Short mmCIF file of C-alpha atoms in Angstrom, two decimals:
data_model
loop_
_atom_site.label_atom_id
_atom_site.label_comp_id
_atom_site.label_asym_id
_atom_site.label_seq_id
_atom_site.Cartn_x
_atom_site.Cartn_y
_atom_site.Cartn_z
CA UNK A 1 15.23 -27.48 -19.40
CA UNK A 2 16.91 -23.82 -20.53
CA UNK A 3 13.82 -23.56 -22.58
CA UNK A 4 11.59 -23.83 -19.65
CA UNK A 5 13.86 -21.51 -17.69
CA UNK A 6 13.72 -18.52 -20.45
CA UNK A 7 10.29 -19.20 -19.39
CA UNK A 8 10.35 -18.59 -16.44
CA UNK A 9 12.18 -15.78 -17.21
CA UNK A 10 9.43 -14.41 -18.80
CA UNK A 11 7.34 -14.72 -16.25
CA UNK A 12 9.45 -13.50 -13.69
CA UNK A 13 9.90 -10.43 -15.67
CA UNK A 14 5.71 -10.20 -15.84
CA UNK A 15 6.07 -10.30 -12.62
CA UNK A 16 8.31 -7.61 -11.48
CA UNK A 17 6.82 -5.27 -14.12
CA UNK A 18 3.69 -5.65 -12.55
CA UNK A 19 4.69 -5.30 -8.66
CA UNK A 20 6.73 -1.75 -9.73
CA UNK A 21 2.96 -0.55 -11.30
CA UNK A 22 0.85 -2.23 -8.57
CA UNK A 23 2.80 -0.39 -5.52
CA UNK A 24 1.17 2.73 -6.46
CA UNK A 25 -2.38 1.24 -5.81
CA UNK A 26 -5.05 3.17 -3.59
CA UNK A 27 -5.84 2.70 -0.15
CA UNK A 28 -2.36 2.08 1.88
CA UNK A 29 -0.73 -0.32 -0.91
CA UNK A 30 2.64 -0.38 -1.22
CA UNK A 31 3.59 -3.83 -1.93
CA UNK A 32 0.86 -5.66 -1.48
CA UNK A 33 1.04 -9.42 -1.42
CA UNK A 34 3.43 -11.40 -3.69
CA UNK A 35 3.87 -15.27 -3.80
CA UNK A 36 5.39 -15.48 -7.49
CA UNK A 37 8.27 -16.72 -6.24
CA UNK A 38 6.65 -20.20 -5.15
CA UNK A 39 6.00 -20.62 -8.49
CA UNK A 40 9.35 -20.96 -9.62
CA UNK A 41 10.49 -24.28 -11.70
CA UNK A 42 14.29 -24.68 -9.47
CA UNK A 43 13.98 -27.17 -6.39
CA UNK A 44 16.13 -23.80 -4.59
CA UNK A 45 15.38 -20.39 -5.44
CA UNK A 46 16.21 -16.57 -3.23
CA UNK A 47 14.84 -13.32 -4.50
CA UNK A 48 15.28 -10.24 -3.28
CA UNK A 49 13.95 -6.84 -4.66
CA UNK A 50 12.90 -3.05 -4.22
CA UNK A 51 11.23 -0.97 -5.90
CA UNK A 52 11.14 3.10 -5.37
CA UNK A 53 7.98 5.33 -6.16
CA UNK A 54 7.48 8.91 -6.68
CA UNK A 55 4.03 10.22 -6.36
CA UNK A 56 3.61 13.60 -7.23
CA UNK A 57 0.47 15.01 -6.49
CA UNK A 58 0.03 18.63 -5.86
CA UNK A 59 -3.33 20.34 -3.94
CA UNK A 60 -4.68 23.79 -5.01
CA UNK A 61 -7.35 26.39 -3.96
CA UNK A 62 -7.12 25.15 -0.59
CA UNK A 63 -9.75 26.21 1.74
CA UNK A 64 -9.76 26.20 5.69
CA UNK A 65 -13.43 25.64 6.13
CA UNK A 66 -13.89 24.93 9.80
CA UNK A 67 -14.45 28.67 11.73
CA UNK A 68 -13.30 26.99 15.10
CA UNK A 69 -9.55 27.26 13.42
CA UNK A 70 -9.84 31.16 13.96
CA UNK A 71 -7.21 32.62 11.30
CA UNK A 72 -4.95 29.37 10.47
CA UNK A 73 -4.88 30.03 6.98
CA UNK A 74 -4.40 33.70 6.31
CA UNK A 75 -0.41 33.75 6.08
CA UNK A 76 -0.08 30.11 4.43
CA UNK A 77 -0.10 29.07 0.52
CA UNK A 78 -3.48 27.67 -0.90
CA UNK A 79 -1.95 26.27 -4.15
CA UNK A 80 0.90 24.13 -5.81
CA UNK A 81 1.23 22.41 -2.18
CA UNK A 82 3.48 19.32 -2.80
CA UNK A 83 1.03 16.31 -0.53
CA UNK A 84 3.00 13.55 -1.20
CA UNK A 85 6.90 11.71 -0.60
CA UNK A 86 8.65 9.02 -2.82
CA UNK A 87 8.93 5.74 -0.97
CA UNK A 88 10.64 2.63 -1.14
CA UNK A 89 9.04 -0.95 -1.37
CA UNK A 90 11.38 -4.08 -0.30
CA UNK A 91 11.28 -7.78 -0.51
CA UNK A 92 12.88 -10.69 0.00
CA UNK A 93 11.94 -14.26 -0.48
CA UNK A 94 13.36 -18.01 -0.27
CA UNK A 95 11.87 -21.19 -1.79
CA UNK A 96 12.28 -24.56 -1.58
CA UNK A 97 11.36 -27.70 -3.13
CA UNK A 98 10.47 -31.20 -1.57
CA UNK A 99 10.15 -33.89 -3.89
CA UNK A 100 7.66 -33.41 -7.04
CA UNK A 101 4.70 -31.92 -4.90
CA UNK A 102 5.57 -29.81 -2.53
CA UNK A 103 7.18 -26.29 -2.69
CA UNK A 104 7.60 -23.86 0.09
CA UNK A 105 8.44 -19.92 0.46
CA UNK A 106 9.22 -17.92 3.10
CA UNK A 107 9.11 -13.79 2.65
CA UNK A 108 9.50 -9.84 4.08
CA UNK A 109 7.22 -7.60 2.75
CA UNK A 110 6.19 -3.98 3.43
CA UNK A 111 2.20 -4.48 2.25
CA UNK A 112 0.72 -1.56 3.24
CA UNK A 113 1.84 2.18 3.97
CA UNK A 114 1.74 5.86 3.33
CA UNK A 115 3.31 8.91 3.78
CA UNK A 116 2.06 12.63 3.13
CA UNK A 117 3.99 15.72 4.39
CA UNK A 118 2.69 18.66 3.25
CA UNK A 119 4.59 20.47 6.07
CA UNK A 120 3.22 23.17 8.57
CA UNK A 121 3.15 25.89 5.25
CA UNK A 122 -0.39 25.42 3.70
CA UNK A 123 -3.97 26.65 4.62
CA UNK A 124 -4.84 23.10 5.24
CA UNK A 125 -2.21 22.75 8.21
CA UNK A 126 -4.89 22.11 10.18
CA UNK A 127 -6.09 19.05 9.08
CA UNK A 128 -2.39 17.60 8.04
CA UNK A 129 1.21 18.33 8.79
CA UNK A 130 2.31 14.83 8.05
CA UNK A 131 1.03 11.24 8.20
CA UNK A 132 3.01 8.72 7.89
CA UNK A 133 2.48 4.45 7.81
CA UNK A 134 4.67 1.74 7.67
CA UNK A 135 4.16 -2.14 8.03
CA UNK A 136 6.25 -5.19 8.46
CA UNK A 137 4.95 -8.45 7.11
CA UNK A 138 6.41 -11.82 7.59
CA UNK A 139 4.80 -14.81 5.40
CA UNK A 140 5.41 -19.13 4.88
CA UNK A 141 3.24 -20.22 2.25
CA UNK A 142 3.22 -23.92 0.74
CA UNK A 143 1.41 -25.59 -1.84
CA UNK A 144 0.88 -28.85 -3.33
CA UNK A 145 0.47 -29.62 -6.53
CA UNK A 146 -0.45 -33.28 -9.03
CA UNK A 147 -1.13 -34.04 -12.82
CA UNK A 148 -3.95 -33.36 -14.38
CA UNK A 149 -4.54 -32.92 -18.01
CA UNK A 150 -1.44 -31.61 -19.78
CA UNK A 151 -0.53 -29.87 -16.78
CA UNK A 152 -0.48 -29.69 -12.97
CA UNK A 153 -3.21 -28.50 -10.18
CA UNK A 154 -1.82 -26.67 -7.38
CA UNK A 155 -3.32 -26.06 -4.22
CA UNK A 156 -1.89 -22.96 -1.91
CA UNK A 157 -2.30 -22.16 2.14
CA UNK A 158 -0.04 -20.20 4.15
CA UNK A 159 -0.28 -17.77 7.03
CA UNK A 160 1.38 -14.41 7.90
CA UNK A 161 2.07 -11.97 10.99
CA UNK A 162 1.55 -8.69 10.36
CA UNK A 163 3.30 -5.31 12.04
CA UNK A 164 1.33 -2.06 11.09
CA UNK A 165 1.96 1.35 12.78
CA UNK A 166 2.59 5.28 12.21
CA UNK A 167 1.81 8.64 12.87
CA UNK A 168 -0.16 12.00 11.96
CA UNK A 169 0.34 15.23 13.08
CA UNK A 170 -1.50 18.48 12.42
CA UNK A 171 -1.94 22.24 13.73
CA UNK A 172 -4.27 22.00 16.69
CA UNK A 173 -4.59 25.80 17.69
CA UNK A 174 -2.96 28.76 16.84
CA UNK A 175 0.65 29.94 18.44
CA UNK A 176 -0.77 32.42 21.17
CA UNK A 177 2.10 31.61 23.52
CA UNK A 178 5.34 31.28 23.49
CA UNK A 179 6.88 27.85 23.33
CA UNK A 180 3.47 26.62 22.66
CA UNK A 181 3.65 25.34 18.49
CA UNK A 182 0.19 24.19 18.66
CA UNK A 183 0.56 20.90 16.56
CA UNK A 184 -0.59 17.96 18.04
CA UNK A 185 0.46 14.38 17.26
CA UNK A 186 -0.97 10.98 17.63
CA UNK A 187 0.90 7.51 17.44
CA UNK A 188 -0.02 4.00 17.11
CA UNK A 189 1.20 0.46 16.67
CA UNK A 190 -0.55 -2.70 16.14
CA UNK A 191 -0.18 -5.97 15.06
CA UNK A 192 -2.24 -9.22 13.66
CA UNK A 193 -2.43 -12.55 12.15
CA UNK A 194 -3.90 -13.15 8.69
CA UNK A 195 -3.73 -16.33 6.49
CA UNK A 196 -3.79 -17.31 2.38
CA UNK A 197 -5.60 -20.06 0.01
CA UNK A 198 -5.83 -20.57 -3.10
CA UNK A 199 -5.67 -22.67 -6.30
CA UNK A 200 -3.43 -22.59 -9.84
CA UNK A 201 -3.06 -24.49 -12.97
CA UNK A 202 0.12 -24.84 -15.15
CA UNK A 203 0.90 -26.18 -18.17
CA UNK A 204 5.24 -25.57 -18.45
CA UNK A 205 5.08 -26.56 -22.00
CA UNK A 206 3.10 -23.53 -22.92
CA UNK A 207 4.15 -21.24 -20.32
CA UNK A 208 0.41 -20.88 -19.12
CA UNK A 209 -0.13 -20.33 -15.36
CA UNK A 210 -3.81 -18.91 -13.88
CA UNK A 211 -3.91 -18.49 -10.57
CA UNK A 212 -6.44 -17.19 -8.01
CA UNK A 213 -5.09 -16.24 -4.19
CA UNK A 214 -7.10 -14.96 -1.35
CA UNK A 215 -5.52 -13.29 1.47
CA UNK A 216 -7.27 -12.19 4.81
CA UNK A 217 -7.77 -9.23 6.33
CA UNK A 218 -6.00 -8.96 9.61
CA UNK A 219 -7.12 -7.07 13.26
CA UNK A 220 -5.50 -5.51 14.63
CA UNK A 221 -7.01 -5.30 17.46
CA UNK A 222 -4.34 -4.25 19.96
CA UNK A 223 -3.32 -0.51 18.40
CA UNK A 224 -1.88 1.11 21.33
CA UNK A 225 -0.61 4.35 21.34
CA UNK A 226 -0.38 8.02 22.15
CA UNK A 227 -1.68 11.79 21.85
CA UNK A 228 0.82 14.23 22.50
CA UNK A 229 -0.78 17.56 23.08
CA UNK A 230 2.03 18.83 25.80
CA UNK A 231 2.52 21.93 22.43
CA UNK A 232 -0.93 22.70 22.61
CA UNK A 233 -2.75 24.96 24.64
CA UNK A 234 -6.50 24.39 24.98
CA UNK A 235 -8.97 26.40 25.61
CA UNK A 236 -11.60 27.07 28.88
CA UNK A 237 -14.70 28.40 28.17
CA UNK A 238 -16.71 29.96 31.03
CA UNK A 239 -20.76 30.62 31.07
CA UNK A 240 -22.22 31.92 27.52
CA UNK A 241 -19.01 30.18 25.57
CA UNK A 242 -16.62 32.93 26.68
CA UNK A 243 -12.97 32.39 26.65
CA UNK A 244 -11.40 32.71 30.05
CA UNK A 245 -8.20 31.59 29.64
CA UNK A 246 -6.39 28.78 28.29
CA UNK A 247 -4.73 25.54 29.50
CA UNK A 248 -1.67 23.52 28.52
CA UNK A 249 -2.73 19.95 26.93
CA UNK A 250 -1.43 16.48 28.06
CA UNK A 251 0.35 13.12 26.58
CA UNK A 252 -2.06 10.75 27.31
CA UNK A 253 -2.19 6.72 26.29
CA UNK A 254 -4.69 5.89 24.03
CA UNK A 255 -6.17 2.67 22.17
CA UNK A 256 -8.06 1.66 19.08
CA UNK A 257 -9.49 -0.95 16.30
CA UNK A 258 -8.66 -1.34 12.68
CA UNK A 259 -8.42 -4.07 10.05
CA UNK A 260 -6.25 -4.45 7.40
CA UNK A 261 -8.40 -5.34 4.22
CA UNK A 262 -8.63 -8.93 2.63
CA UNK A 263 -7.78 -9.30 -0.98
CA UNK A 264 -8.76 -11.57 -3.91
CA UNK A 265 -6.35 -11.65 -6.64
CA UNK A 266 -6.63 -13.58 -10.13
CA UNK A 267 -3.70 -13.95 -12.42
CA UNK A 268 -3.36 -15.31 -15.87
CA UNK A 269 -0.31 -15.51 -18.12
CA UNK A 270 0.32 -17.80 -21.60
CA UNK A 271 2.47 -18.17 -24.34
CA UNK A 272 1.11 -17.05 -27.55
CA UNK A 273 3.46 -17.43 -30.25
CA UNK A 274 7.45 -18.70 -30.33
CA UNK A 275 8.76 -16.75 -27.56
CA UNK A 276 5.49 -14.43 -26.79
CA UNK A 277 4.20 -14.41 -23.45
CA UNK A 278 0.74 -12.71 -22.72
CA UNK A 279 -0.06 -11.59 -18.82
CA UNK A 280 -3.00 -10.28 -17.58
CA UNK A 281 -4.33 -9.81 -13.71
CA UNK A 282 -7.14 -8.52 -11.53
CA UNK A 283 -7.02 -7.97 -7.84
CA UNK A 284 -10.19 -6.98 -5.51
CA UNK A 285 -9.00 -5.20 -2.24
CA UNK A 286 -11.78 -4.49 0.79
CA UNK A 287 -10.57 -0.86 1.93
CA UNK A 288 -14.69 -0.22 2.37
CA UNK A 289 -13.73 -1.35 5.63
CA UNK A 290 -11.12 1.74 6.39
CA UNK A 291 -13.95 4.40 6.83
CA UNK A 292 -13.50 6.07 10.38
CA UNK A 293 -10.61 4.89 12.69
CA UNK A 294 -12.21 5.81 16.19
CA UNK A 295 -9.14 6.81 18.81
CA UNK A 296 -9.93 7.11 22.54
CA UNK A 297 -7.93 7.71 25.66
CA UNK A 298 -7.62 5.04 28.30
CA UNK A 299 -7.71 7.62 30.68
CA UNK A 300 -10.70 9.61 30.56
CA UNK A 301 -11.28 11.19 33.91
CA UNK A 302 -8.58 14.03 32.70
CA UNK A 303 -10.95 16.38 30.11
CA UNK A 304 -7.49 17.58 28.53
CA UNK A 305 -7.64 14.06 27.41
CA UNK A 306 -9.42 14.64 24.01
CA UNK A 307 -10.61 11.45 21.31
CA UNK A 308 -9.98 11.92 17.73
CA UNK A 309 -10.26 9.70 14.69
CA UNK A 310 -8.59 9.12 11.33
CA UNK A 311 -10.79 9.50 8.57
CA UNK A 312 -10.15 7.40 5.33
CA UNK A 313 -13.50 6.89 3.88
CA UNK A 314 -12.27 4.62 1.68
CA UNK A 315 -14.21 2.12 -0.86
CA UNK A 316 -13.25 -0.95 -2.63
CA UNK A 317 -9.85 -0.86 -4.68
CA UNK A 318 -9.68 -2.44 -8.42
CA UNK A 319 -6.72 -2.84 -9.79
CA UNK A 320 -6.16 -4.62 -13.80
CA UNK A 321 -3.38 -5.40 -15.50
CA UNK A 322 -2.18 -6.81 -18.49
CA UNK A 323 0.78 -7.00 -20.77
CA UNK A 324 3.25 -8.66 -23.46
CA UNK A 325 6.77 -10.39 -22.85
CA UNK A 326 9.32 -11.29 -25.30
CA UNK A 327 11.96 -13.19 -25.71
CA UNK A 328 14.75 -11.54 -27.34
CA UNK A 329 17.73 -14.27 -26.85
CA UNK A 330 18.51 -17.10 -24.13
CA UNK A 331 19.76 -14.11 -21.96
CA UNK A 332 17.34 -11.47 -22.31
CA UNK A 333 13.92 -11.25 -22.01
CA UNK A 334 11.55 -7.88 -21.98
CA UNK A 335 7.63 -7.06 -21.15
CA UNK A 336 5.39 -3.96 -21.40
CA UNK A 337 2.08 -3.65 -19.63
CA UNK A 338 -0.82 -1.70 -18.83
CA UNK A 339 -1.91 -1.05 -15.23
CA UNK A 340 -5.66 0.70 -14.16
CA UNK A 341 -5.89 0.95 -10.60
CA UNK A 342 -9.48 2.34 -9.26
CA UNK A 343 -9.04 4.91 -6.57
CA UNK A 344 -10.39 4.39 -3.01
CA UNK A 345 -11.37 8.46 -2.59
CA UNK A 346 -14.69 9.46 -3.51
CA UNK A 347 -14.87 12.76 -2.84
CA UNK A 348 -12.92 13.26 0.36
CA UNK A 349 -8.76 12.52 -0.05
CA UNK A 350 -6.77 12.40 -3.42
CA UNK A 351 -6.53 8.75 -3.83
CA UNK A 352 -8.72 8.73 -7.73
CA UNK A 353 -7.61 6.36 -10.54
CA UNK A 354 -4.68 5.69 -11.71
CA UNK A 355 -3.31 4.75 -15.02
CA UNK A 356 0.45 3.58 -15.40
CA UNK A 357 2.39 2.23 -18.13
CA UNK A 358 5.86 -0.13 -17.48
CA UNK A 359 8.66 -2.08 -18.76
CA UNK A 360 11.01 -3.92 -17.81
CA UNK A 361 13.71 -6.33 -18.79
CA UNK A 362 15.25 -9.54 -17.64
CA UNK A 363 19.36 -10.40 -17.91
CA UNK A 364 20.14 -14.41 -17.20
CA UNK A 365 23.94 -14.30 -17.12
CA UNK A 366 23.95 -17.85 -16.13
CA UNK A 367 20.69 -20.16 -15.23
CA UNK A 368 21.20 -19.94 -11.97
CA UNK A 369 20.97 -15.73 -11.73
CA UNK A 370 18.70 -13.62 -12.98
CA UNK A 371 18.35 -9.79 -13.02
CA UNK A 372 15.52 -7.59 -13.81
CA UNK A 373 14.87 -4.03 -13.72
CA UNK A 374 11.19 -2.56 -14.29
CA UNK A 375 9.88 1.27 -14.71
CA UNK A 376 7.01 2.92 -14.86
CA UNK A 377 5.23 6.04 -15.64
CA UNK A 378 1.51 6.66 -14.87
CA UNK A 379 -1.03 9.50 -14.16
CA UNK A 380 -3.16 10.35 -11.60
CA UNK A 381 -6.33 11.94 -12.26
CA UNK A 382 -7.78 14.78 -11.14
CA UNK A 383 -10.14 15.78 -8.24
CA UNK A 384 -11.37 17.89 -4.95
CA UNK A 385 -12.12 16.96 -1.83
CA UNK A 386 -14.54 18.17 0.80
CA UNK A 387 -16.86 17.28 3.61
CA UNK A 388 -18.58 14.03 3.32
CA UNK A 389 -21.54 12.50 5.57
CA UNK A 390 -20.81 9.10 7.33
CA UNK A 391 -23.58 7.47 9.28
CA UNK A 392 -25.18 10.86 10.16
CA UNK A 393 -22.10 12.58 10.85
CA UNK A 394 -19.92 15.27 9.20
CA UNK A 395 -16.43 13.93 7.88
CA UNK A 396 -13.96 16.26 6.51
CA UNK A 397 -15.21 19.66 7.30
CA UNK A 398 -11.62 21.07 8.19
CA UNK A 399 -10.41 21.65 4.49
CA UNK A 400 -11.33 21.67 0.71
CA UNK A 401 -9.16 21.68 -2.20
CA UNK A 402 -8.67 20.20 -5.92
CA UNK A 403 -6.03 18.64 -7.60
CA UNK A 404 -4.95 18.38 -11.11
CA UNK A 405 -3.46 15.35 -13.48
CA UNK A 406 -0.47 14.44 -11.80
CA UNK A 407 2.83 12.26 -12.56
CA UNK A 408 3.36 9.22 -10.29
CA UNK A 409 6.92 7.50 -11.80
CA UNK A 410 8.46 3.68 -10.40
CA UNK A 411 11.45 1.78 -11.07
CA UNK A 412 12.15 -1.62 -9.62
CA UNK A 413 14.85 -4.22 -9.46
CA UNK A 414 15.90 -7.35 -8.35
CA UNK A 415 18.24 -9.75 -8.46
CA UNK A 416 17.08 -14.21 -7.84
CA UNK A 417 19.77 -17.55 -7.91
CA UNK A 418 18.10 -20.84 -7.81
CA UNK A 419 19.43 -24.23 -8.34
#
């Protein structure tokens, strides 16, 4: 039995290491999905964990392309603008055994989010002052599992709710009268229902597991929300496009349509020698289907009550992993591993591939607590962005700029008692 639970230990330690180099995926991954914890050997098990990361990607030679923004950019600094914020991921989880076949887990999660501030001081103000997204996510999953072969076939279902909301704001027109900032912001909330399957084989003996998990996108098709343009004053044209005066905007309600993207995720981990675990995953994430967000006011008899949009343009993510764990003693355990995540920009945003190495060790004081802490260290490559086309239409034509190799760091711990 404590051989099986140094194991685990193992595992677990796979586990986290991979979770601190995974929540620095593209797209709006944070934490993504997680259901390691069902896996767990004890009839009783609670986990709880966080992990911090600290993107640090810089934009240069930034470029207000747009001629409608008049002279946004003449004052502000087109290089070493800091994009990006450090962030925290949590979790917590609960698991329970009933009888040999059946084993439950119930979990908080922050899947998705994102958070870029590169403040009201860049040439690019126009097209970002700060976006920020944040999601709840609240999971049961259950599985059942029998012999077969040496080992055991498990089959996995669950369902979760999902809360999803934030906001952007960004210079709108210049500061031509007093009290008047210009920046505009928009706000929304939504929420959804999405659901899991999915199979895995284990042999204990060996410490083998492979998994494969499919999650669901969710709509959420109730975003509801707001424009505040009250800082804004907007302009009247009169015949021939000339100025005549302008107008102060409104706070209007608006509404809108997105989808969270399904995922496919395969995992595979074995022991190779006396105490030598290998680990290995690949995960598949739809963010093709986070292109253009389309916004629109509920209220459109007021003209001050202007659409807008959030462009993503995203495409597919990949992310692969893979690694080696050790144990060093019956209280200690330790893994290294090697995370490529694709990015989701393709010439518009700063989201390109990233390439992260961790480790990360696991204390067992007693079999009934474990402790593991997990770092990581990773790059992410270089790139511009510009205007991109999108069925027929012009995306992006605010603001250019490149980006260098930059540092993205992660460090993750936890703390799990089962009996």
């Amino acid at each position: 039995m404590v051989h099986n639970k140094i194991k685990a230990a193992m595992m677990a330690t796979a586990a986290v290491l991979l979770s601190s180099a995974a929540a620095s995926a593209g797209g709006l991954e944070r934490g993504g999905y997680n259901i390691d914890l069902l896996f767990d050997p004890s009839t009783y098990a609670a986990e709880a964990a966080t992990t911090y990361v600290n993107p640090q990607r810089e934009l240069d030679n930034v470029d207000d392309i747009n001629p409608a923004n008049g002279a946004f950019d003449l004052t502000r600094p087109t290089s070493g603008v800091e994009e990006t914020e450090g962030y925290w991921v949590p979790r917590i989880g609960v698991k329970a055994g009933f009888g040999d076949s059946v084993d439950c887990m119930a979990d908080y999660s922050q899947p998705w989010g994102a958070h870029t501030n590169p403040g009201t001081n860049w040439a690019g103000v126009n097209d970002n002052i700060e976006t920020k997204i944040e999601s709840d996510n609240y999971a049961a999953t259950c599985s059942y599992k029998w012999d077969v072969g040496q080992g055991q076939f498990r089959v996995i279902g669950g369902g979760f709710y999902q809360e999803v909301g934030g906001f952007k704001e960004r210079l709108v027109s210049p500061i031509i009268v007093p009290g008047f900032d210009g920046i505009g912001r928009l706000d929304l909330d939504g929420s959804g229902w999405g659901w899991r399957t999915g199979v895995a084989y284990e042999i204990p003996e060996y410490a083998f597991r492979a998994s494969l998990v499919y999650n669901s996108a969710v709509d959420l098709d109730n975003l509801e929300g707001t424009i505040d343009l009250s800082k804004v004053r907007l302009p009247v044209f009169g015949p021939g496009g000339v100025l005549i005066t302008t107008v102060p905007g409104t706070k209007y309600d608006v509404s809108s349509f997105a989808s969270m993207p399904d995922s496919l995720e395969l995992k595979l981990q074995t022991g190779i020698a006396p105490g030598w675990l290998a680990f290995g995953s690949v995960k598949w994430t739809d963010w093709s289907q986070l292109q253009v967000i389309e916004v629109t006011a509920n209220d459109t008899s007021d003209p001050r009550n202007l659409p807008t949009s959030l462009d993503l343009l995203y495409r597919d993510g990949w992310t692969v992993s893979g690694g080696i764990g050790h144990k060093f003693n019956d209280q200690w355990s330790g893994a290294v591993s090697l995370t490529w995540d694709r990015g989701t920009s393709h010439g518009y945003g700063t989201q390109t591939d990233t390439w992260t190495v961790g480790t990360g060790v696991s204390y067992m004081p007693t079999e009934n607590v474990e402790l593991r802490l997990a770092g990581a260290i990773g790059i992410l490559t270089s790139g511009s962005s510009g205007p991109q086309t999108y069925q027929g239409e012009v995306v992006g034509d605010d603001v250019t700029y490149d980006f260098g190799t930059d540092i993205v760091s992660a460090v993750s711990t936890s703390l799990k008692i089962k009996f």
